mmCIF file of C-alpha atoms in Angstrom:
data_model
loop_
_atom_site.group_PDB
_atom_site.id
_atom_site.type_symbol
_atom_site.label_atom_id
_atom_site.label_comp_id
_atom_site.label_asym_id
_atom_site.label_seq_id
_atom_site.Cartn_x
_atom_site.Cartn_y
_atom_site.Cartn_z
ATOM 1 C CA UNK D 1 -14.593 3.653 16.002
ATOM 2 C CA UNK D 2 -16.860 4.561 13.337
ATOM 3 C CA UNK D 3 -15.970 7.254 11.024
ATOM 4 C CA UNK D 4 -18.994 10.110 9.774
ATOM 5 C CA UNK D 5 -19.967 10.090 6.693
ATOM 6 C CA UNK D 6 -18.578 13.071 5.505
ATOM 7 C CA UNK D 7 -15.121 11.875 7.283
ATOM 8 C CA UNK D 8 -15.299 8.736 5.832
ATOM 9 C CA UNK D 9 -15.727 10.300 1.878
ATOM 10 C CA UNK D 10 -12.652 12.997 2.742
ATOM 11 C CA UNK D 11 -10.776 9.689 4.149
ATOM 12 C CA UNK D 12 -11.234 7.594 1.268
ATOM 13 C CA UNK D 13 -10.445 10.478 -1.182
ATOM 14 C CA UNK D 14 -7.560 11.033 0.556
ATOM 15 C CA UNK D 15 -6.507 7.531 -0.058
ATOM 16 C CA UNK D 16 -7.371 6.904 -3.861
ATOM 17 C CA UNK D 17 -5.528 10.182 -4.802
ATOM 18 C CA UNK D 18 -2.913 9.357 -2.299
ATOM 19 C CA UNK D 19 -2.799 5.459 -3.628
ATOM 20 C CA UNK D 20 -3.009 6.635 -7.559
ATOM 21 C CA UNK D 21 -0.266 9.167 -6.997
ATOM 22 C CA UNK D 22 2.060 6.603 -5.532
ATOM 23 C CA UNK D 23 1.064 4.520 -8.142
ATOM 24 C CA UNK D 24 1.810 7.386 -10.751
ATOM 25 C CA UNK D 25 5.350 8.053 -8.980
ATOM 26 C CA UNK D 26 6.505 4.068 -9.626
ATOM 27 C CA UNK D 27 5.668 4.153 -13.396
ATOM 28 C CA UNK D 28 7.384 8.125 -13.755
ATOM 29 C CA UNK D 29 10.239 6.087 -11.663
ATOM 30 C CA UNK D 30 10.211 2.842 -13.812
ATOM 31 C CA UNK D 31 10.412 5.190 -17.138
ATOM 32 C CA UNK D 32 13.192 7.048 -15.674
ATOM 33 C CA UNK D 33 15.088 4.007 -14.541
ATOM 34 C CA UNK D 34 14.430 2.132 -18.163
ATOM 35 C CA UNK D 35 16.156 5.730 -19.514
ATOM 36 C CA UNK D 36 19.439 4.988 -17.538
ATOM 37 C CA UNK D 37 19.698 1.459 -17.681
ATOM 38 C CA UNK D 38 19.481 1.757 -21.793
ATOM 39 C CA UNK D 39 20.424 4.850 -22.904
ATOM 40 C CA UNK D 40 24.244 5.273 -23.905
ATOM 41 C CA UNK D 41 24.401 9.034 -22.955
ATOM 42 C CA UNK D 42 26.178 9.927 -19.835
ATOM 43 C CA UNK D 43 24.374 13.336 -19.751
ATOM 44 C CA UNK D 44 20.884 11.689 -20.027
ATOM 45 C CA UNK D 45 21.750 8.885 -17.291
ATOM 46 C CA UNK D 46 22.960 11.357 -14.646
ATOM 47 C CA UNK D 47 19.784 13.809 -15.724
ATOM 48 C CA UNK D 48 17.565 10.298 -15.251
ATOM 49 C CA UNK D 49 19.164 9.180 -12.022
ATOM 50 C CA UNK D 50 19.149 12.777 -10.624
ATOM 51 C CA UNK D 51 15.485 12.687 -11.663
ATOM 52 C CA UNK D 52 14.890 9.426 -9.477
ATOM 53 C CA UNK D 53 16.448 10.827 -6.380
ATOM 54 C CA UNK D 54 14.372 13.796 -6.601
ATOM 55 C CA UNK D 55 11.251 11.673 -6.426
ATOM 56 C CA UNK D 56 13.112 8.886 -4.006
ATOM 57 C CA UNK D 57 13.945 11.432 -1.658
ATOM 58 C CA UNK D 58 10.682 14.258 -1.712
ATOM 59 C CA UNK D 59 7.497 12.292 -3.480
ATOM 60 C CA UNK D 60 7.655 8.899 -1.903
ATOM 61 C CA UNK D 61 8.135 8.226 1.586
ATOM 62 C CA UNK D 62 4.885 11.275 1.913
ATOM 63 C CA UNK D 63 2.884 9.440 -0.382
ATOM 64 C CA UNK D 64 3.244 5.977 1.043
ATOM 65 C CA UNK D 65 2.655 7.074 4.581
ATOM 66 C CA UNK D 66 -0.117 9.179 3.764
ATOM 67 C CA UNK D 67 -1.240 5.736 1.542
ATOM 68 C CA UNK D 68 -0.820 3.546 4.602
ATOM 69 C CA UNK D 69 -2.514 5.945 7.636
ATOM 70 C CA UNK D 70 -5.437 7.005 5.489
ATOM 71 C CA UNK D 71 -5.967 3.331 4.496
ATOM 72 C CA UNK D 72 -5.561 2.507 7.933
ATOM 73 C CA UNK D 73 -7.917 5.051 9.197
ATOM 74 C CA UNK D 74 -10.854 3.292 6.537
ATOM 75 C CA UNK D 75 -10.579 0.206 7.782
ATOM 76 C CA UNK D 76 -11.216 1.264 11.112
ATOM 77 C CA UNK D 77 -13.538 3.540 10.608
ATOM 78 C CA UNK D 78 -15.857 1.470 8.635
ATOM 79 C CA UNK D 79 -17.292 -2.061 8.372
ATOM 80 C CA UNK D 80 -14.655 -3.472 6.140
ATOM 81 C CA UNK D 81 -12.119 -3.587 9.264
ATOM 82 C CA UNK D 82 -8.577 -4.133 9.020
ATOM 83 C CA UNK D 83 -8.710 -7.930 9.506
ATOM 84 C CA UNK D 84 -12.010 -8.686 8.550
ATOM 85 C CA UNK D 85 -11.737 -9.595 4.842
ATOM 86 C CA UNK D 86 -8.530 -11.229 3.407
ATOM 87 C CA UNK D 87 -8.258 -8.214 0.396
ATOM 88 C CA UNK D 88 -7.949 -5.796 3.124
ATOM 89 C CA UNK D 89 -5.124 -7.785 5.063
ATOM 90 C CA UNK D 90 -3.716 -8.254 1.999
ATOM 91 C CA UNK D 91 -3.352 -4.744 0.652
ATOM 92 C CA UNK D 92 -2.175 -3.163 4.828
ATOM 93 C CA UNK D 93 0.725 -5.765 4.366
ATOM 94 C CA UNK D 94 1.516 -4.957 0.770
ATOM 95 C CA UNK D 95 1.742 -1.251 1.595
ATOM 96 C CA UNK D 96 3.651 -1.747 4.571
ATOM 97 C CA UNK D 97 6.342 -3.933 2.804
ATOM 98 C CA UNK D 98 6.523 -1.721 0.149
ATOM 99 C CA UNK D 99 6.832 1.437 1.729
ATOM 100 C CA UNK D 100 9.600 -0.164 4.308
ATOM 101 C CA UNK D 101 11.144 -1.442 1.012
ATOM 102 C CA UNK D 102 11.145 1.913 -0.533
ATOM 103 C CA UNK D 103 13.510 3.363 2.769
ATOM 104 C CA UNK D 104 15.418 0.245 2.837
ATOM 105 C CA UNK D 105 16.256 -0.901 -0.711
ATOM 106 C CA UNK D 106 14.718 1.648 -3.331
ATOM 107 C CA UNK D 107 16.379 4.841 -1.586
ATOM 108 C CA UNK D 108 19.970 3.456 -0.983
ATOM 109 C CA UNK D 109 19.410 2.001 -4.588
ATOM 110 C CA UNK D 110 18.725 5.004 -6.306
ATOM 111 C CA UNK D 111 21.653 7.058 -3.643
ATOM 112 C CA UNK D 112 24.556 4.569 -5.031
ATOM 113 C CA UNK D 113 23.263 5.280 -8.355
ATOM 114 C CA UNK D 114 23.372 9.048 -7.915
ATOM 115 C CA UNK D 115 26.727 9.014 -5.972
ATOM 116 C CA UNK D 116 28.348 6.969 -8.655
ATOM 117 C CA UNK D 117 27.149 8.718 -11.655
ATOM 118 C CA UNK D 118 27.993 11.949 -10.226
ATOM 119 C CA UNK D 119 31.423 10.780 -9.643
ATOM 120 C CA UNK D 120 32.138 10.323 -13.401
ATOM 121 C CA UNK D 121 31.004 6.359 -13.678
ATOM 122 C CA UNK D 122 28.732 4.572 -15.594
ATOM 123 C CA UNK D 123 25.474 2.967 -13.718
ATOM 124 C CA UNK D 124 27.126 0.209 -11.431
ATOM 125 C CA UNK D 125 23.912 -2.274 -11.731
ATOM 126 C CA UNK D 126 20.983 -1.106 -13.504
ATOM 127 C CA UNK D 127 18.977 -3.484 -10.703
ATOM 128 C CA UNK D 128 19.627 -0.532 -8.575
ATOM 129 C CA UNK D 129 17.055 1.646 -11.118
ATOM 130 C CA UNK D 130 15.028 -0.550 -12.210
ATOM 131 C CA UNK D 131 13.934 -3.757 -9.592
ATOM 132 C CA UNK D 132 12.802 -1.120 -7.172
ATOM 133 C CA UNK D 133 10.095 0.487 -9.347
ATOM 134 C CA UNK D 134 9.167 -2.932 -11.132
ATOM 135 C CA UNK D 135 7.719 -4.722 -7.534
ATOM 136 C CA UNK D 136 6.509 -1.209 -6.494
ATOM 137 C CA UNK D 137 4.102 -1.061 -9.706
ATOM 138 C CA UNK D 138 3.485 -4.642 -9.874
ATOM 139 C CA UNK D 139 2.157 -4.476 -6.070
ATOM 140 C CA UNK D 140 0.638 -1.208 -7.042
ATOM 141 C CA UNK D 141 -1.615 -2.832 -9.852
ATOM 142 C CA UNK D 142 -2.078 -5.976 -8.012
ATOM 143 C CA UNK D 143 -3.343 -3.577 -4.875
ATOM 144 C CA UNK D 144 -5.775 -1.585 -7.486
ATOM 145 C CA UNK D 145 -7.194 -5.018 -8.564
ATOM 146 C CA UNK D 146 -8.003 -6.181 -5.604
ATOM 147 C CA UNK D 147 -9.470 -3.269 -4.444
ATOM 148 C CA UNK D 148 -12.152 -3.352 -6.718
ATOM 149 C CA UNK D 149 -12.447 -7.071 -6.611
ATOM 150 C CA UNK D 150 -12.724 -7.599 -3.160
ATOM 151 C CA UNK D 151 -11.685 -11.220 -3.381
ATOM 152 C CA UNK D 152 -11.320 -13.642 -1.506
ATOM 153 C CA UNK D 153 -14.036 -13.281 1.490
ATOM 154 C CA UNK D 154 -13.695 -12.718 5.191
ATOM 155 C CA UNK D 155 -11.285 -13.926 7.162
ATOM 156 C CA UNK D 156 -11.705 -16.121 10.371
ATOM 157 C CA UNK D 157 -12.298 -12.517 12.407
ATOM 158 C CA UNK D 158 -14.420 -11.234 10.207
ATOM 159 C CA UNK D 159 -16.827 -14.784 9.283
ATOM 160 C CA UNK D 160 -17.146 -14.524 13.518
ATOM 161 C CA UNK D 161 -17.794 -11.248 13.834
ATOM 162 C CA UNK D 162 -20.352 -11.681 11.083
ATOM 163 C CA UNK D 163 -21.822 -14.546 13.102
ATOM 164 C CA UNK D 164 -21.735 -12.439 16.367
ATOM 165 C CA UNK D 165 -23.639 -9.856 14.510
ATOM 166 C CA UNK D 166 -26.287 -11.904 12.597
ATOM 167 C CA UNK D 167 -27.127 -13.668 16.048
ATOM 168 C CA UNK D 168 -27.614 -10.050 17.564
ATOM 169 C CA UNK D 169 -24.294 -9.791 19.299
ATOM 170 C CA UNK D 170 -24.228 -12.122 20.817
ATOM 171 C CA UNK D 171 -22.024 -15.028 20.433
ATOM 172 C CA UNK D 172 -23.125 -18.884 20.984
ATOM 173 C CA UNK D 173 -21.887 -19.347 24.694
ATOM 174 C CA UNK D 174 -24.486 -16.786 25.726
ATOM 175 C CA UNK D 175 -27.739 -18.036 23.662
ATOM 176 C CA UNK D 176 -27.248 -20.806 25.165
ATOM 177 C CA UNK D 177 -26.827 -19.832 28.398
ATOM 178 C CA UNK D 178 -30.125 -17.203 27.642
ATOM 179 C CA UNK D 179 -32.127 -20.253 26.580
ATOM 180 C CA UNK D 180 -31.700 -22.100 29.098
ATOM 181 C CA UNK D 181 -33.143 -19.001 31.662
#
């Protein structure tokens, strides 16, 4: 598959405002989550944690799907591939771990957090605010980086495909065999 031009430009717009939003979202959360874990105002952890939950519960999860399909729609849809070259593998596993880690750890993090706060305790573990939105921006940055990078070279795949290709499709087996005739 082979996107258009014109669908390839809306795709990867769609996933640099997409990426740089969820990006955006982890430092708003890390700055929120610094507030609670250090502040000594009850008021101003509850407003913090609150704060959190709102973006936990309506700003992530959208953003990291819409992160992962549109990225995986680019790398199908052009050259680049999704296994083809090792910054690309990189980043579709990256995403996917951090967006399953943002249902399965930051959520239920940021839910105790809420549920206790609300219930007139301090912050049980301020791990629960802050670890969460620490890997997500360090994976964030370390995505961005390699994105314009593009370390690394191709993979195996993508070194054979390349072969395949600069041989005219076709791969060694049949020159051979067409030499031969």
């Amino acid at each position: 598959m082979k996107l258009s031009r014109p669908a390839r430009r809306v795709s990867l717009i769609v996933h640099v405002v997409a990426s740089a939003g969820w990006l955006g979202l982890s430092l708003g959360l890390l700055a929120l989550g610094a507030t609670a874990a250090t502040t000594a105002s009850a008021v101003t952890v509850e407003a913090s944690v609150r704060g959190m939950k709102l973006f936990a519960d309506w700003l992530l999860l959208p953003l990291a799907f819409l992160t992962l399909s549109s990225g995986v729609v680019l790398a199908l849809g052009t050259p680049w591939g999704l296994a083809r070259h090792r910054w690309v593998y990189t980043k579709f596993w990256l995403t996917l771990a951090t967006a399953t880690a943002t249902v399965f750890a930051l959520r239920p993090g940021v839910n105790s957090a809420v549920a206790a706060v609300a219930a007139g305790e301090s912050l049980p573990d301020a791990g629960d605010v802050l670890f969460g939105p620490v890997v997500s921006l360090s994976a964030y940055v370390f995505m961005t980086v390699i994105s314009l990078l593009k370390p690394w070279g191709p993979t195996r795949r993508g070194r054979r495909l390349r072969a395949a290709a600069g041989s005219g499709g076709r791969d060694h087996r049949t020159r051979t065999r067409t030499a031969g005739v």
